[in-house]
Amino acid sequence: MLRIITDSASDLPKEYITAHQLHVIPTPVVIDETDYFDGKTIQTKDFYNILDDTKRDIRTYHINPAMFEEAFLPYAQAGDSVIYICFSTGIAGTFNAANIAKANVLEQYPDFDLTIIDSKSASIGFGLLVSKLVTMLENGAPKETIIEAADYFISHIHHVFTVHTLAYLIKGGRLSKFKGTIAETLDMKPILIVDKDGSLQVLKTVRGRKKSLKALIDYAKSNGYELSSQTVAFCHGEDENALQFLLALADEELKPKDKLISTVGCAIGAHTGRGIVGVCFLDASEEKYKEFLS
């Protein structure tokens, strides 16, 4: 049997995961020297409440080879064929760890058919990719077509985000303390994108929260392909007010056919803080795979 599995950096909603019986490998997060697992032993609301306390020591690390072996072995033992779609190599070392685990499992089960795909994506952009491939699988697409479609969607998915505070980007070294402190004083908000290599980049900065949210919609309008005919994905880091403001703008200006909405989990949230908000979409047509996406 062909299976698709992914990891929790995809930030897919729990309702979606349950409805599609999707295996999601949890990302580890360390809080005060204790390991937790994203979506399994810690939930997003609890995580952000802890993250708000600046005295707590919080960090993440990528899923390691031993964790991947534990996840892969049941499929190898069952004789299943698996596509694992992983968190971007431009942000974490997940892809390399998964391949180490694959090599170890193949020593025991040399016929195990496992394809590991670098999503070059993060959060709900990653989730949007996974959801399209799951739909294709459920509609009978063969493995080769799903892998081909993955490459196509990866090259055409856009991610654009903003954050409420720069403190976590400064703490993580993505922004210098000097520049970050000045920007915070001036209420400057970065507009962030995930580039084609899957790395996080600052596109520009704008002044004020509402302008930053409007900038996300403007970016989508400028770069999206017929947004009224596609599913547009939205995510937030436990900031319902910002999400609703963004959705209202999207309904007015983008008019998406459907929406995929999620909360940013530990893998990304630990490095951005509460208040990250993002929009993800395609810049090209899905017509080529319409047979398996309807």
PDB file of C-alpha atoms in Angstrom:
ATOM      1  CA  MET A   1       0.000   0.000   0.000  1.00  0.00           C
ATOM      2  CA  LEU A   2       1.210   3.515  -0.834  1.00  0.00           C
ATOM      3  CA  ARG A   3       1.400   5.894   2.135  1.00  0.00           C
ATOM      4  CA  ILE A   4       2.214   9.590   2.530  1.00  0.00           C
ATOM      5  CA  ILE A   5       3.711  10.738   5.828  1.00  0.00           C
ATOM      6  CA  THR A   6       5.050  14.108   6.943  1.00  0.00           C
ATOM      7  CA  ASP A   7       6.239  15.970  10.040  1.00  0.00           C
ATOM      8  CA  SER A   8       4.658  18.529  12.333  1.00  0.00           C
ATOM      9  CA  ALA A   9       6.492  21.495  10.779  1.00  0.00           C
ATOM     10  CA  SER A  10       3.733  21.272   8.135  1.00  0.00           C
ATOM     11  CA  ASP A  11       1.331  22.786  10.704  1.00  0.00           C
ATOM     12  CA  LEU A  12      -1.697  21.012   9.263  1.00  0.00           C
ATOM     13  CA  PRO A  13      -4.844  21.386  11.390  1.00  0.00           C
ATOM     14  CA  LYS A  14      -5.640  18.490  13.722  1.00  0.00           C
ATOM     15  CA  GLU A  15      -9.029  18.090  12.058  1.00  0.00           C
ATOM     16  CA  TYR A  16      -7.331  17.546   8.708  1.00  0.00           C
ATOM     17  CA  ILE A  17      -4.824  15.066  10.144  1.00  0.00           C
ATOM     18  CA  THR A  18      -7.615  13.051  11.771  1.00  0.00           C
ATOM     19  CA  ALA A  19      -9.912  13.124   8.739  1.00  0.00           C
ATOM     20  CA  HIS A  20      -7.177  11.869   6.411  1.00  0.00           C
ATOM     21  CA  GLN A  21      -5.503   9.533   8.943  1.00  0.00           C
ATOM     22  CA  LEU A  22      -2.206  11.221   8.152  1.00  0.00           C
ATOM     23  CA  HIS A  23       0.923  10.085   9.992  1.00  0.00           C
ATOM     24  CA  VAL A  24       2.675  13.221  11.259  1.00  0.00           C
ATOM     25  CA  ILE A  25       6.074  12.764  12.924  1.00  0.00           C
ATOM     26  CA  PRO A  26       6.327  15.298  15.785  1.00  0.00           C
ATOM     27  CA  THR A  27       9.119  17.876  15.937  1.00  0.00           C
ATOM     28  CA  PRO A  28      10.998  17.928  19.268  1.00  0.00           C
ATOM     29  CA  VAL A  29      11.023  21.084  21.389  1.00  0.00           C
ATOM     30  CA  VAL A  30      13.094  21.471  24.553  1.00  0.00           C
ATOM     31  CA  ILE A  31      11.613  23.530  27.388  1.00  0.00           C
ATOM     32  CA  ASP A  32      13.806  24.025  30.449  1.00  0.00           C
ATOM     33  CA  GLU A  33      15.840  20.915  29.515  1.00  0.00           C
ATOM     34  CA  THR A  34      12.740  18.707  29.130  1.00  0.00           C
ATOM     35  CA  ASP A  35      11.872  17.255  25.713  1.00  0.00           C
ATOM     36  CA  TYR A  36       8.348  17.659  24.349  1.00  0.00           C
ATOM     37  CA  PHE A  37       6.904  16.687  20.975  1.00  0.00           C
ATOM     38  CA  ASP A  38       4.948  19.139  18.854  1.00  0.00           C
ATOM     39  CA  GLY A  39       1.245  18.282  18.757  1.00  0.00           C
ATOM     40  CA  LYS A  40       1.759  15.100  20.771  1.00  0.00           C
ATOM     41  CA  THR A  41       2.991  15.929  24.278  1.00  0.00           C
ATOM     42  CA  ILE A  42       2.556  19.700  23.971  1.00  0.00           C
ATOM     43  CA  GLN A  43      -0.214  21.622  22.200  1.00  0.00           C
ATOM     44  CA  THR A  44       0.087  25.031  20.570  1.00  0.00           C
ATOM     45  CA  LYS A  45      -1.885  27.047  23.144  1.00  0.00           C
ATOM     46  CA  ASP A  46       0.229  25.681  25.993  1.00  0.00           C
ATOM     47  CA  PHE A  47       3.403  26.178  23.976  1.00  0.00           C
ATOM     48  CA  TYR A  48       2.735  29.863  23.269  1.00  0.00           C
ATOM     49  CA  ASN A  49       1.797  30.526  26.895  1.00  0.00           C
ATOM     50  CA  ILE A  50       5.193  29.133  27.899  1.00  0.00           C
ATOM     51  CA  LEU A  51       6.943  30.991  25.067  1.00  0.00           C
ATOM     52  CA  ASP A  52       5.514  34.295  26.334  1.00  0.00           C
ATOM     53  CA  ASP A  53       7.557  33.858  29.512  1.00  0.00           C
ATOM     54  CA  THR A  54      10.964  35.161  28.440  1.00  0.00           C
ATOM     55  CA  LYS A  55      12.608  33.513  31.454  1.00  0.00           C
ATOM     56  CA  ARG A  56      11.931  30.031  30.069  1.00  0.00           C
ATOM     57  CA  ASP A  57      14.668  28.281  28.089  1.00  0.00           C
ATOM     58  CA  ILE A  58      13.083  27.081  24.834  1.00  0.00           C
ATOM     59  CA  ARG A  59      14.747  25.602  21.762  1.00  0.00           C
ATOM     60  CA  THR A  60      14.005  23.105  19.024  1.00  0.00           C
ATOM     61  CA  TYR A  61      16.050  20.443  17.284  1.00  0.00           C
ATOM     62  CA  HIS A  62      15.258  18.494  14.158  1.00  0.00           C
ATOM     63  CA  ILE A  63      13.871  14.962  14.217  1.00  0.00           C
ATOM     64  CA  ASN A  64      16.906  12.695  14.564  1.00  0.00           C
ATOM     65  CA  PRO A  65      17.702   9.426  12.711  1.00  0.00           C
ATOM     66  CA  ALA A  66      16.595   7.221  15.624  1.00  0.00           C
ATOM     67  CA  MET A  67      13.180   8.914  15.672  1.00  0.00           C
ATOM     68  CA  PHE A  68      12.878   8.446  11.924  1.00  0.00           C
ATOM     69  CA  GLU A  69      13.817   4.770  12.151  1.00  0.00           C
ATOM     70  CA  GLU A  70      11.064   4.275  14.713  1.00  0.00           C
ATOM     71  CA  ALA A  71       8.608   5.977  12.331  1.00  0.00           C
ATOM     72  CA  PHE A  72       9.735   4.134   9.176  1.00  0.00           C
ATOM     73  CA  LEU A  73      10.120   0.584  10.518  1.00  0.00           C
ATOM     74  CA  PRO A  74       6.404  -0.332  10.751  1.00  0.00           C
ATOM     75  CA  TYR A  75       5.955   0.537   7.070  1.00  0.00           C
ATOM     76  CA  ALA A  76       9.021  -1.484   6.076  1.00  0.00           C
ATOM     77  CA  GLN A  77       7.741  -4.438   8.097  1.00  0.00           C
ATOM     78  CA  ALA A  78       4.298  -4.162   6.480  1.00  0.00           C
ATOM     79  CA  GLY A  79       5.749  -3.965   2.972  1.00  0.00           C
ATOM     80  CA  ASP A  80       4.233  -0.528   2.336  1.00  0.00           C
ATOM     81  CA  SER A  81       5.548   1.988  -0.185  1.00  0.00           C
ATOM     82  CA  VAL A  82       6.081   5.393   1.449  1.00  0.00           C
ATOM     83  CA  ILE A  83       6.526   9.014   0.410  1.00  0.00           C
ATOM     84  CA  TYR A  84       7.860  11.119   3.283  1.00  0.00           C
ATOM     85  CA  ILE A  85       7.590  14.879   2.720  1.00  0.00           C
ATOM     86  CA  CYS A  86       9.917  16.722   5.079  1.00  0.00           C
ATOM     87  CA  PHE A  87      10.614  20.172   6.491  1.00  0.00           C
ATOM     88  CA  SER A  88      12.824  22.406   4.338  1.00  0.00           C
ATOM     89  CA  THR A  89      16.566  21.692   4.331  1.00  0.00           C
ATOM     90  CA  GLY A  90      17.045  25.455   4.113  1.00  0.00           C
ATOM     91  CA  ILE A  91      15.760  25.743   7.687  1.00  0.00           C
ATOM     92  CA  ALA A  92      16.510  22.415   9.410  1.00  0.00           C
ATOM     93  CA  GLY A  93      18.539  19.225   9.010  1.00  0.00           C
ATOM     94  CA  THR A  94      15.477  16.987   8.782  1.00  0.00           C
ATOM     95  CA  PHE A  95      16.124  15.733   5.234  1.00  0.00           C
ATOM     96  CA  ASN A  96      19.642  14.483   6.009  1.00  0.00           C
ATOM     97  CA  ALA A  97      18.519  12.787   9.231  1.00  0.00           C
ATOM     98  CA  ALA A  98      15.692  11.036   7.375  1.00  0.00           C
ATOM     99  CA  ASN A  99      18.108   9.728   4.750  1.00  0.00           C
ATOM    100  CA  ILE A 100      20.442   8.352   7.435  1.00  0.00           C
ATOM    101  CA  ALA A 101      17.468   6.525   8.938  1.00  0.00           C
ATOM    102  CA  LYS A 102      16.421   5.253   5.506  1.00  0.00           C
ATOM    103  CA  ALA A 103      19.870   3.724   4.953  1.00  0.00           C
ATOM    104  CA  ASN A 104      19.696   1.994   8.342  1.00  0.00           C
ATOM    105  CA  VAL A 105      16.217   0.595   7.694  1.00  0.00           C
ATOM    106  CA  LEU A 106      17.248  -0.645   4.239  1.00  0.00           C
ATOM    107  CA  GLU A 107      19.970  -2.757   5.861  1.00  0.00           C
ATOM    108  CA  GLN A 108      17.203  -4.729   7.572  1.00  0.00           C
ATOM    109  CA  TYR A 109      14.557  -4.428   4.847  1.00  0.00           C
ATOM    110  CA  PRO A 110      16.360  -3.993   1.505  1.00  0.00           C
ATOM    111  CA  ASP A 111      13.091  -4.001  -0.472  1.00  0.00           C
ATOM    112  CA  PHE A 112      11.582  -1.098   1.478  1.00  0.00           C
ATOM    113  CA  ASP A 113      10.328   1.506  -1.036  1.00  0.00           C
ATOM    114  CA  LEU A 114      10.785   4.918   0.608  1.00  0.00           C
ATOM    115  CA  THR A 115      11.022   8.247  -1.222  1.00  0.00           C
ATOM    116  CA  ILE A 116      12.065  11.290   0.842  1.00  0.00           C
ATOM    117  CA  ILE A 117      11.098  14.678  -0.584  1.00  0.00           C
ATOM    118  CA  ASP A 118      12.544  17.992   0.599  1.00  0.00           C
ATOM    119  CA  SER A 119       9.504  20.274   0.688  1.00  0.00           C
ATOM    120  CA  LYS A 120      11.652  23.436   0.640  1.00  0.00           C
ATOM    121  CA  SER A 121       8.675  24.760   2.563  1.00  0.00           C
ATOM    122  CA  ALA A 122       7.615  25.667   6.078  1.00  0.00           C
ATOM    123  CA  SER A 123       4.460  25.883   8.154  1.00  0.00           C
ATOM    124  CA  ILE A 124       1.214  25.964   6.207  1.00  0.00           C
ATOM    125  CA  GLY A 125       3.028  26.353   2.860  1.00  0.00           C
ATOM    126  CA  PHE A 126       4.482  22.943   3.658  1.00  0.00           C
ATOM    127  CA  GLY A 127       1.008  21.852   4.763  1.00  0.00           C
ATOM    128  CA  LEU A 128      -0.549  23.101   1.531  1.00  0.00           C
ATOM    129  CA  LEU A 129       1.906  20.959  -0.437  1.00  0.00           C
ATOM    130  CA  VAL A 130       1.163  17.887   1.682  1.00  0.00           C
ATOM    131  CA  SER A 131      -2.606  18.394   1.389  1.00  0.00           C
ATOM    132  CA  LYS A 132      -2.424  18.462  -2.410  1.00  0.00           C
ATOM    133  CA  LEU A 133      -0.382  15.268  -2.541  1.00  0.00           C
ATOM    134  CA  VAL A 134      -2.709  13.527  -0.066  1.00  0.00           C
ATOM    135  CA  THR A 135      -5.677  14.465  -2.268  1.00  0.00           C
ATOM    136  CA  MET A 136      -3.892  13.011  -5.278  1.00  0.00           C
ATOM    137  CA  LEU A 137      -3.169   9.779  -3.402  1.00  0.00           C
ATOM    138  CA  GLU A 138      -6.785   9.479  -2.262  1.00  0.00           C
ATOM    139  CA  ASN A 139      -7.918   9.994  -5.861  1.00  0.00           C
ATOM    140  CA  GLY A 140      -5.771   7.152  -7.130  1.00  0.00           C
ATOM    141  CA  ALA A 141      -2.661   8.885  -8.458  1.00  0.00           C
ATOM    142  CA  PRO A 142       0.323   6.521  -8.865  1.00  0.00           C
ATOM    143  CA  LYS A 143       3.489   7.140  -6.871  1.00  0.00           C
ATOM    144  CA  GLU A 144       5.469   8.434  -9.857  1.00  0.00           C
ATOM    145  CA  THR A 145       2.791  11.050 -10.606  1.00  0.00           C
ATOM    146  CA  ILE A 146       2.656  12.176  -6.964  1.00  0.00           C
ATOM    147  CA  ILE A 147       6.449  12.602  -6.880  1.00  0.00           C
ATOM    148  CA  GLU A 148       6.356  14.551 -10.146  1.00  0.00           C
ATOM    149  CA  ALA A 149       3.549  16.748  -8.789  1.00  0.00           C
ATOM    150  CA  ALA A 150       5.511  17.346  -5.583  1.00  0.00           C
ATOM    151  CA  ASP A 151       8.410  18.788  -7.581  1.00  0.00           C
ATOM    152  CA  TYR A 152       5.995  20.964  -9.541  1.00  0.00           C
ATOM    153  CA  PHE A 153       4.169  22.338  -6.498  1.00  0.00           C
ATOM    154  CA  ILE A 154       7.409  22.897  -4.567  1.00  0.00           C
ATOM    155  CA  SER A 155       8.672  25.118  -7.380  1.00  0.00           C
ATOM    156  CA  HIS A 156       5.425  27.116  -7.459  1.00  0.00           C
ATOM    157  CA  ILE A 157       4.421  27.560  -3.799  1.00  0.00           C
ATOM    158  CA  HIS A 158       4.977  31.001  -2.265  1.00  0.00           C
ATOM    159  CA  HIS A 159       5.192  31.752   1.458  1.00  0.00           C
ATOM    160  CA  VAL A 160       4.968  35.263   2.877  1.00  0.00           C
ATOM    161  CA  PHE A 161       4.945  35.966   6.634  1.00  0.00           C
ATOM    162  CA  THR A 162       5.240  38.743   9.149  1.00  0.00           C
ATOM    163  CA  VAL A 163       5.842  38.738  12.907  1.00  0.00           C
ATOM    164  CA  HIS A 164       4.486  40.830  15.754  1.00  0.00           C
ATOM    165  CA  THR A 165       7.817  41.183  17.556  1.00  0.00           C
ATOM    166  CA  LEU A 166      11.419  40.988  16.393  1.00  0.00           C
ATOM    167  CA  ALA A 167      12.661  39.638  19.729  1.00  0.00           C
ATOM    168  CA  TYR A 168      12.700  35.995  18.635  1.00  0.00           C
ATOM    169  CA  LEU A 169      14.401  36.706  15.296  1.00  0.00           C
ATOM    170  CA  ILE A 170      17.083  38.611  17.224  1.00  0.00           C
ATOM    171  CA  LYS A 171      17.421  35.783  19.751  1.00  0.00           C
ATOM    172  CA  GLY A 172      17.777  33.235  16.946  1.00  0.00           C
ATOM    173  CA  GLY A 173      20.445  35.270  15.169  1.00  0.00           C
ATOM    174  CA  ARG A 174      18.364  35.987  12.055  1.00  0.00           C
ATOM    175  CA  LEU A 175      18.500  39.704  12.844  1.00  0.00           C
ATOM    176  CA  SER A 176      21.282  41.615  14.597  1.00  0.00           C
ATOM    177  CA  LYS A 177      20.469  42.964  18.050  1.00  0.00           C
ATOM    178  CA  PHE A 178      21.450  46.491  16.989  1.00  0.00           C
ATOM    179  CA  LYS A 179      19.259  46.566  13.875  1.00  0.00           C
ATOM    180  CA  GLY A 180      16.469  44.720  15.629  1.00  0.00           C
ATOM    181  CA  THR A 181      16.339  47.108  18.577  1.00  0.00           C
ATOM    182  CA  ILE A 182      16.137  50.120  16.264  1.00  0.00           C
ATOM    183  CA  ALA A 183      13.435  48.444  14.175  1.00  0.00           C
ATOM    184  CA  GLU A 184      11.395  47.586  17.288  1.00  0.00           C
ATOM    185  CA  THR A 185      11.627  51.190  18.474  1.00  0.00           C
ATOM    186  CA  LEU A 186      10.316  52.411  15.108  1.00  0.00           C
ATOM    187  CA  ASP A 187       7.586  49.707  15.039  1.00  0.00           C
ATOM    188  CA  MET A 188       9.073  48.238  11.858  1.00  0.00           C
ATOM    189  CA  LYS A 189       7.759  44.820  10.834  1.00  0.00           C
ATOM    190  CA  PRO A 190       9.644  42.464   8.508  1.00  0.00           C
ATOM    191  CA  ILE A 191       7.967  40.834   5.527  1.00  0.00           C
ATOM    192  CA  LEU A 192       9.546  37.381   5.287  1.00  0.00           C
ATOM    193  CA  ILE A 193       9.516  34.881   2.445  1.00  0.00           C
ATOM    194  CA  VAL A 194      10.742  31.321   1.980  1.00  0.00           C
ATOM    195  CA  ASP A 195      12.947  31.441  -1.117  1.00  0.00           C
ATOM    196  CA  LYS A 196      13.245  28.789  -3.840  1.00  0.00           C
ATOM    197  CA  ASP A 197      16.006  27.040  -1.865  1.00  0.00           C
ATOM    198  CA  GLY A 198      13.717  26.758   1.143  1.00  0.00           C
ATOM    199  CA  SER A 199      15.522  29.382   3.236  1.00  0.00           C
ATOM    200  CA  LEU A 200      13.928  32.217   5.189  1.00  0.00           C
ATOM    201  CA  GLN A 201      14.659  35.694   3.789  1.00  0.00           C
ATOM    202  CA  VAL A 202      13.611  39.242   4.683  1.00  0.00           C
ATOM    203  CA  LEU A 203      11.841  40.740   1.658  1.00  0.00           C
ATOM    204  CA  LYS A 204      11.335  44.226   3.105  1.00  0.00           C
ATOM    205  CA  THR A 205      10.136  46.044   6.218  1.00  0.00           C
ATOM    206  CA  VAL A 206       7.029  48.161   6.749  1.00  0.00           C
ATOM    207  CA  ARG A 207       5.906  50.310   9.634  1.00  0.00           C
ATOM    208  CA  GLY A 208       3.046  49.086  11.797  1.00  0.00           C
ATOM    209  CA  ARG A 209       1.137  45.853  12.275  1.00  0.00           C
ATOM    210  CA  LYS A 210      -1.807  46.567   9.969  1.00  0.00           C
ATOM    211  CA  LYS A 211       0.477  47.683   7.148  1.00  0.00           C
ATOM    212  CA  SER A 212       2.466  44.474   7.510  1.00  0.00           C
ATOM    213  CA  LEU A 213      -0.704  42.382   7.227  1.00  0.00           C
ATOM    214  CA  LYS A 214      -1.794  44.378   4.190  1.00  0.00           C
ATOM    215  CA  ALA A 215       1.662  43.767   2.678  1.00  0.00           C
ATOM    216  CA  LEU A 216       1.027  40.006   2.819  1.00  0.00           C
ATOM    217  CA  ILE A 217      -2.136  40.409   0.753  1.00  0.00           C
ATOM    218  CA  ASP A 218      -0.389  42.759  -1.685  1.00  0.00           C
ATOM    219  CA  TYR A 219       2.380  40.184  -2.176  1.00  0.00           C
ATOM    220  CA  ALA A 220      -0.170  37.449  -2.847  1.00  0.00           C
ATOM    221  CA  LYS A 221      -2.024  39.639  -5.357  1.00  0.00           C
ATOM    222  CA  SER A 222       1.212  40.401  -7.189  1.00  0.00           C
ATOM    223  CA  ASN A 223       2.565  36.846  -7.264  1.00  0.00           C
ATOM    224  CA  GLY A 224      -0.415  34.489  -7.181  1.00  0.00           C
ATOM    225  CA  TYR A 225      -1.983  32.715 -10.143  1.00  0.00           C
ATOM    226  CA  GLU A 226      -5.767  33.153 -10.388  1.00  0.00           C
ATOM    227  CA  LEU A 227      -6.169  33.089  -6.612  1.00  0.00           C
ATOM    228  CA  SER A 228      -9.948  32.976  -6.962  1.00  0.00           C
ATOM    229  CA  SER A 229      -9.585  29.480  -8.453  1.00  0.00           C
ATOM    230  CA  GLN A 230      -7.244  27.964  -5.860  1.00  0.00           C
ATOM    231  CA  THR A 231      -6.917  27.112  -2.178  1.00  0.00           C
ATOM    232  CA  VAL A 232      -4.983  29.810  -0.334  1.00  0.00           C
ATOM    233  CA  ALA A 233      -3.441  28.871   3.019  1.00  0.00           C
ATOM    234  CA  PHE A 234      -3.302  31.107   6.099  1.00  0.00           C
ATOM    235  CA  CYS A 235      -1.515  30.582   9.404  1.00  0.00           C
ATOM    236  CA  HIS A 236      -1.113  32.430  12.690  1.00  0.00           C
ATOM    237  CA  GLY A 237       0.756  32.039  15.962  1.00  0.00           C
ATOM    238  CA  GLU A 238      -2.186  32.214  18.374  1.00  0.00           C
ATOM    239  CA  ASP A 239      -3.199  35.696  17.183  1.00  0.00           C
ATOM    240  CA  GLU A 240      -6.860  35.372  16.273  1.00  0.00           C
ATOM    241  CA  ASN A 241      -7.387  39.124  15.807  1.00  0.00           C
ATOM    242  CA  ALA A 242      -4.603  39.377  13.236  1.00  0.00           C
ATOM    243  CA  LEU A 243      -5.884  36.261  11.484  1.00  0.00           C
ATOM    244  CA  GLN A 244      -9.420  37.630  11.192  1.00  0.00           C
ATOM    245  CA  PHE A 245      -8.114  40.967   9.898  1.00  0.00           C
ATOM    246  CA  LEU A 246      -6.051  39.099   7.293  1.00  0.00           C
ATOM    247  CA  LEU A 247      -8.943  36.833   6.261  1.00  0.00           C
ATOM    248  CA  ALA A 248     -11.237  39.832   5.790  1.00  0.00           C
ATOM    249  CA  LEU A 249      -8.643  41.465   3.529  1.00  0.00           C
ATOM    250  CA  ALA A 250      -8.205  38.207   1.630  1.00  0.00           C
ATOM    251  CA  ASP A 251     -11.945  37.822   1.058  1.00  0.00           C
ATOM    252  CA  GLU A 252     -12.118  41.374  -0.252  1.00  0.00           C
ATOM    253  CA  GLU A 253      -8.996  41.413  -2.421  1.00  0.00           C
ATOM    254  CA  LEU A 254      -7.994  37.818  -3.226  1.00  0.00           C
ATOM    255  CA  LYS A 255     -11.364  36.039  -3.178  1.00  0.00           C
ATOM    256  CA  PRO A 256      -9.822  32.564  -2.827  1.00  0.00           C
ATOM    257  CA  LYS A 257     -11.868  29.554  -3.885  1.00  0.00           C
ATOM    258  CA  ASP A 258     -11.020  27.785  -0.616  1.00  0.00           C
ATOM    259  CA  LYS A 259      -8.976  28.476   2.510  1.00  0.00           C
ATOM    260  CA  LEU A 260      -6.681  26.222   4.535  1.00  0.00           C
ATOM    261  CA  ILE A 261      -6.229  27.773   7.985  1.00  0.00           C
ATOM    262  CA  SER A 262      -3.869  26.612  10.720  1.00  0.00           C
ATOM    263  CA  THR A 263      -1.977  27.569  13.846  1.00  0.00           C
ATOM    264  CA  VAL A 264       1.823  27.744  13.639  1.00  0.00           C
ATOM    265  CA  GLY A 265       3.337  25.000  15.777  1.00  0.00           C
ATOM    266  CA  CYS A 266       6.521  24.673  17.801  1.00  0.00           C
ATOM    267  CA  ALA A 267       8.964  24.128  14.920  1.00  0.00           C
ATOM    268  CA  ILE A 268       8.446  27.649  13.550  1.00  0.00           C
ATOM    269  CA  GLY A 269       6.774  29.381  16.498  1.00  0.00           C
ATOM    270  CA  ALA A 270       9.790  28.907  18.774  1.00  0.00           C
ATOM    271  CA  HIS A 271      11.780  31.140  16.418  1.00  0.00           C
ATOM    272  CA  THR A 272       9.120  33.780  15.707  1.00  0.00           C
ATOM    273  CA  GLY A 273       7.055  34.110  18.882  1.00  0.00           C
ATOM    274  CA  ARG A 274       3.330  34.611  19.226  1.00  0.00           C
ATOM    275  CA  GLY A 275       1.824  36.712  16.442  1.00  0.00           C
ATOM    276  CA  ILE A 276       3.437  35.293  13.321  1.00  0.00           C
ATOM    277  CA  VAL A 277       0.934  35.476  10.450  1.00  0.00           C
ATOM    278  CA  GLY A 278       1.359  34.088   6.948  1.00  0.00           C
ATOM    279  CA  VAL A 279      -0.196  33.502   3.533  1.00  0.00           C
ATOM    280  CA  CYS A 280       0.762  30.702   1.118  1.00  0.00           C
ATOM    281  CA  PHE A 281      -0.398  30.112  -2.451  1.00  0.00           C
ATOM    282  CA  LEU A 282       0.598  28.943  -5.941  1.00  0.00           C
ATOM    283  CA  ASP A 283       1.984  31.087  -8.749  1.00  0.00           C
ATOM    284  CA  ALA A 284       0.965  28.587 -11.462  1.00  0.00           C
ATOM    285  CA  SER A 285      -1.990  26.512 -12.628  1.00  0.00           C
ATOM    286  CA  GLU A 286      -2.916  23.099 -11.174  1.00  0.00           C
ATOM    287  CA  GLU A 287      -4.494  22.066 -14.484  1.00  0.00           C
ATOM    288  CA  LYS A 288      -1.806  19.461 -15.197  1.00  0.00           C
ATOM    289  CA  TYR A 289      -2.932  17.438 -12.157  1.00  0.00           C
ATOM    290  CA  LYS A 290      -6.619  18.337 -12.219  1.00  0.00           C
ATOM    291  CA  GLU A 291      -7.627  14.694 -12.724  1.00  0.00           C
ATOM    292  CA  PHE A 292      -6.345  13.839  -9.233  1.00  0.00           C
ATOM    293  CA  LEU A 293      -7.137  17.113  -7.432  1.00  0.00           C
ATOM    294  CA  SER A 294     -10.876  17.436  -8.005  1.00  0.00           C
TER     295      SER A 294
END
